[in-house]
Amino acid sequence: RKEVEQDPGPFNVPEGATVAFNCTYSNSASQSFFWYRQDCRKEPKLLMSVYSSGNEDGRFTAQLNRASQYISLLIRDSKLSDSATYLCVVNNQAGTALIFGKGTTLSVSS
Amino acid sequence: GAGVSQSPRYKVAKRGQDVALRCDPISGHVSLFWYQQALGQGPEFLTYFQNEAQLDKSGLPSDRFFAERPEGSVSTLKIQRTQQEDSAVYLCASSQGQRNTEAFFGQGTRLTVV
């Protein structure tokens, strides 16, 4: 089983839609969780950290369920500029690496 | 420089050739990571440095891969006797803290082995 699993998509949504991505992780000892965004042929960039109590940054909401080892990202009022690949990231047990999922591709159309 | 810098941006190597990929992290960043990203995949962890110490090399796919960071700043990833399956983008990232802090990525080196 992969350490971090995501639905690869693609998710094709119209502008203004709400879309949710899910991610599961296998290492119950993981302590740090993130969502990164990667545009085509670009490097990954941090979108937001994920905290136990859940957190929101504008149109983006991240949630963590430690019991189910599950992370989610909700994007409200999708914009064309949200089109990208969203990577779920979890640290390894030793804290020496960030482990990435394969990514979920989002395409927002007008 | 403001960000992580990698060179070269593109490298074409003949099968069997040795290559060296360079990473200049953000000044003062303690942690440095190397990742390999194949087309359509997420970045796969290769190795981790804390200053000059290589604390985790569990992701290196074979003994043809070697990384160093002798002075705790610039790092080099070396691949010996390159094979076609080594073709990928090699990403370097650095972070300020020892763990659990935001990692900043360079633009990567796209390696093509022919």
Coordinates of C-alpha atoms in Angstrom, one line a residue:
Chain A
R1 CA 0.0 0.0 0.0
K2 CA 1.3 3.4 -0.9
E3 CA 2.0 5.7 2.0
V4 CA -0.1 8.5 0.7
E5 CA -3.0 7.8 -1.7
Q6 CA -5.1 10.2 -3.7
D7 CA -7.7 9.9 -6.4
P8 CA -5.8 11.1 -9.5
G9 CA -8.8 12.5 -11.1
P10 CA -9.0 14.5 -13.3
F11 CA -11.7 16.6 -11.8
N12 CA -13.3 18.8 -14.4
V13 CA -15.6 21.5 -12.9
P14 CA -17.1 24.7 -14.1
E15 CA -16.1 28.1 -12.6
G16 CA -17.9 28.7 -9.3
A17 CA -18.2 25.0 -8.4
T18 CA -17.2 23.5 -5.1
V19 CA -14.8 20.6 -5.3
A20 CA -13.3 18.3 -2.7
F21 CA -10.2 16.2 -2.8
N22 CA -9.5 13.3 -0.4
C23 CA -6.3 11.7 0.7
T24 CA -5.5 8.7 3.0
Y25 CA -2.1 8.0 4.6
S26 CA -0.8 4.8 6.1
N27 CA 1.6 6.0 8.8
S28 CA -0.3 6.6 12.0
A29 CA 2.8 8.2 13.5
S30 CA 2.8 11.1 11.0
Q31 CA 2.6 14.5 12.6
S32 CA 2.7 17.0 9.8
F33 CA 0.3 17.3 6.9
F34 CA 0.2 19.7 3.9
W35 CA -1.4 20.4 0.6
Y36 CA 0.9 21.4 -2.1
R37 CA -0.1 22.8 -5.5
Q38 CA 1.9 22.0 -8.7
D39 CA 1.3 23.7 -12.0
C40 CA 2.2 22.0 -15.3
R41 CA 6.0 21.7 -15.6
K42 CA 6.5 23.8 -12.5
E43 CA 7.8 22.9 -9.0
P44 CA 5.4 22.1 -6.1
K45 CA 4.5 25.0 -3.9
L46 CA 2.9 24.9 -0.5
L47 CA -0.9 25.7 -0.6
M48 CA -1.6 25.2 3.1
S49 CA -0.7 23.2 6.1
V50 CA -3.4 21.0 7.6
Y51 CA -4.1 21.3 11.4
S52 CA -5.9 18.9 13.6
S53 CA -8.7 21.3 14.2
G54 CA -9.1 22.0 10.5
N55 CA -8.2 25.3 8.9
E56 CA -9.4 27.7 6.3
D57 CA -7.6 30.1 4.0
G58 CA -9.9 32.1 1.9
R59 CA -11.7 29.7 -0.5
F60 CA -9.7 26.7 0.7
T61 CA -10.5 24.5 3.7
A62 CA -8.4 21.6 4.9
Q63 CA -9.5 19.0 7.3
L64 CA -7.7 16.1 9.1
N65 CA -9.2 13.0 10.6
R66 CA -6.4 11.2 12.5
A67 CA -8.6 8.3 13.5
S68 CA -9.3 7.5 9.9
Q69 CA -5.9 8.7 8.6
Y70 CA -7.7 10.9 6.2
I71 CA -7.1 14.5 4.9
S72 CA -9.3 16.6 2.7
L73 CA -9.2 19.8 0.8
L74 CA -12.3 21.8 -0.2
I75 CA -12.2 24.5 -2.8
R76 CA -15.2 26.8 -3.0
D77 CA -16.1 29.1 -5.8
S78 CA -13.5 27.6 -8.2
K79 CA -11.5 29.9 -10.4
L80 CA -9.8 29.2 -13.7
S81 CA -6.5 29.8 -12.0
D82 CA -7.2 26.9 -9.6
S83 CA -6.5 24.5 -12.4
A84 CA -3.5 22.5 -11.3
T85 CA -2.4 19.3 -9.6
Y86 CA -3.0 19.1 -5.8
L87 CA -0.5 17.0 -3.9
C88 CA -1.3 15.6 -0.5
V89 CA 1.8 15.5 1.7
V90 CA 2.6 13.8 5.0
N91 CA 5.8 13.5 6.9
N92 CA 7.4 10.1 7.5
Q93 CA 7.8 8.6 10.9
A94 CA 11.3 9.9 11.4
G95 CA 10.4 13.3 10.3
T96 CA 13.1 13.3 7.7
A97 CA 11.0 13.3 4.7
L98 CA 7.8 14.7 3.2
I99 CA 6.0 11.9 1.5
F100 CA 3.9 13.0 -1.5
G101 CA 0.8 11.4 -3.0
K102 CA 0.6 11.1 -6.8
G103 CA -1.6 14.2 -6.9
T104 CA -5.2 15.0 -8.0
T105 CA -5.6 17.0 -11.2
L106 CA -8.2 19.8 -11.3
S107 CA -9.4 21.5 -14.4
V108 CA -11.7 24.5 -14.0
S109 CA -13.5 25.6 -17.2
S110 CA -15.5 28.7 -18.0
Chain B
G1 CA 19.1 34.5 -4.6
A2 CA 15.6 34.4 -3.2
G3 CA 14.8 30.8 -3.9
V4 CA 16.2 27.3 -4.4
S5 CA 18.3 27.2 -7.5
Q6 CA 19.1 24.1 -9.5
S7 CA 21.4 23.5 -12.4
P8 CA 21.3 22.5 -15.1
R9 CA 17.7 23.0 -15.9
Y10 CA 17.9 20.3 -18.6
K11 CA 20.3 17.5 -19.1
V12 CA 20.5 14.9 -21.9
A13 CA 22.8 12.0 -21.1
K14 CA 23.7 9.0 -23.1
R15 CA 23.0 5.7 -21.4
G16 CA 26.0 4.8 -19.2
Q17 CA 27.1 8.4 -18.7
D18 CA 27.6 9.8 -15.3
V19 CA 25.7 13.0 -14.4
A20 CA 25.9 15.6 -11.5
L21 CA 23.0 17.7 -10.6
R22 CA 23.5 20.8 -8.4
C23 CA 21.2 22.4 -5.8
D24 CA 21.7 25.8 -4.1
P25 CA 19.2 25.9 -1.2
I26 CA 17.9 29.1 0.4
S27 CA 20.6 30.6 2.5
G28 CA 20.5 29.4 6.1
H29 CA 18.1 26.5 5.5
V30 CA 19.1 23.5 7.6
S31 CA 17.2 20.8 5.8
L32 CA 17.7 19.8 2.2
F33 CA 15.7 17.1 0.3
W34 CA 16.1 15.5 -3.1
Y35 CA 13.1 14.1 -5.0
Q36 CA 12.6 12.3 -8.3
Q37 CA 9.4 13.0 -10.2
A38 CA 8.4 10.9 -13.2
L39 CA 5.8 12.1 -15.7
G40 CA 2.3 12.0 -14.2
Q41 CA 3.5 11.0 -10.7
G42 CA 4.1 12.8 -7.5
P43 CA 7.6 13.6 -6.3
E44 CA 9.3 10.5 -4.8
F45 CA 11.6 11.0 -1.9
L46 CA 15.3 10.2 -2.5
T47 CA 17.3 11.6 0.4
Y48 CA 17.5 14.1 3.2
F49 CA 20.3 16.2 4.7
Q50 CA 20.3 18.1 7.9
N51 CA 23.2 20.5 7.5
E52 CA 26.0 18.4 6.1
A53 CA 24.7 15.1 7.6
Q54 CA 22.8 12.8 5.3
L55 CA 20.2 11.5 7.8
D56 CA 18.0 9.5 5.4
K57 CA 18.9 8.0 2.1
S58 CA 16.3 5.3 2.1
G59 CA 14.7 6.6 -1.2
L60 CA 17.8 6.3 -3.3
P61 CA 16.8 3.6 -5.9
S62 CA 20.2 2.0 -6.4
D63 CA 23.9 2.4 -5.5
R64 CA 24.3 4.3 -8.7
F65 CA 22.7 7.3 -6.9
F66 CA 24.8 9.3 -4.6
A67 CA 24.2 12.7 -2.9
E68 CA 26.4 14.9 -0.8
R69 CA 26.3 18.3 0.9
P70 CA 29.8 18.6 2.3
E71 CA 29.6 22.1 3.8
G72 CA 25.9 22.1 4.7
S73 CA 24.9 24.4 1.9
V74 CA 25.2 23.4 -1.8
S75 CA 24.2 19.8 -2.6
T76 CA 25.0 17.6 -5.5
L77 CA 23.1 14.5 -6.7
K78 CA 25.2 12.2 -8.8
I79 CA 23.9 9.4 -10.9
Q80 CA 26.5 6.9 -12.3
R81 CA 26.0 4.8 -15.4
T82 CA 22.7 6.4 -16.2
Q83 CA 19.8 4.2 -17.4
Q84 CA 16.7 5.1 -19.3
E85 CA 14.6 4.6 -16.3
D86 CA 16.5 7.4 -14.6
S87 CA 14.8 9.9 -16.9
A88 CA 12.7 12.2 -14.7
V89 CA 12.7 15.6 -13.1
Y90 CA 14.9 15.8 -10.1
L91 CA 13.7 18.3 -7.5
C92 CA 15.6 19.8 -4.7
A93 CA 13.8 21.4 -1.7
S94 CA 15.0 23.2 1.4
S95 CA 13.4 24.2 4.6
Q96 CA 14.4 26.4 7.5
G97 CA 13.8 24.0 10.4
Q98 CA 14.9 20.5 11.1
R99 CA 11.5 19.0 10.3
N100 CA 7.8 19.7 9.9
T101 CA 8.3 23.1 8.3
E102 CA 7.4 24.4 4.8
A103 CA 9.7 23.0 2.1
F104 CA 10.6 25.3 -0.8
F105 CA 11.3 23.6 -4.1
G106 CA 13.7 24.5 -6.9
Q107 CA 12.5 24.4 -10.5
G108 CA 14.1 21.0 -11.0
T109 CA 16.5 19.4 -13.4
R110 CA 14.9 17.5 -16.2
L111 CA 17.1 14.5 -17.0
T112 CA 16.6 12.6 -20.2
V113 CA 18.7 9.5 -20.8
V114 CA 18.9 8.4 -24.4

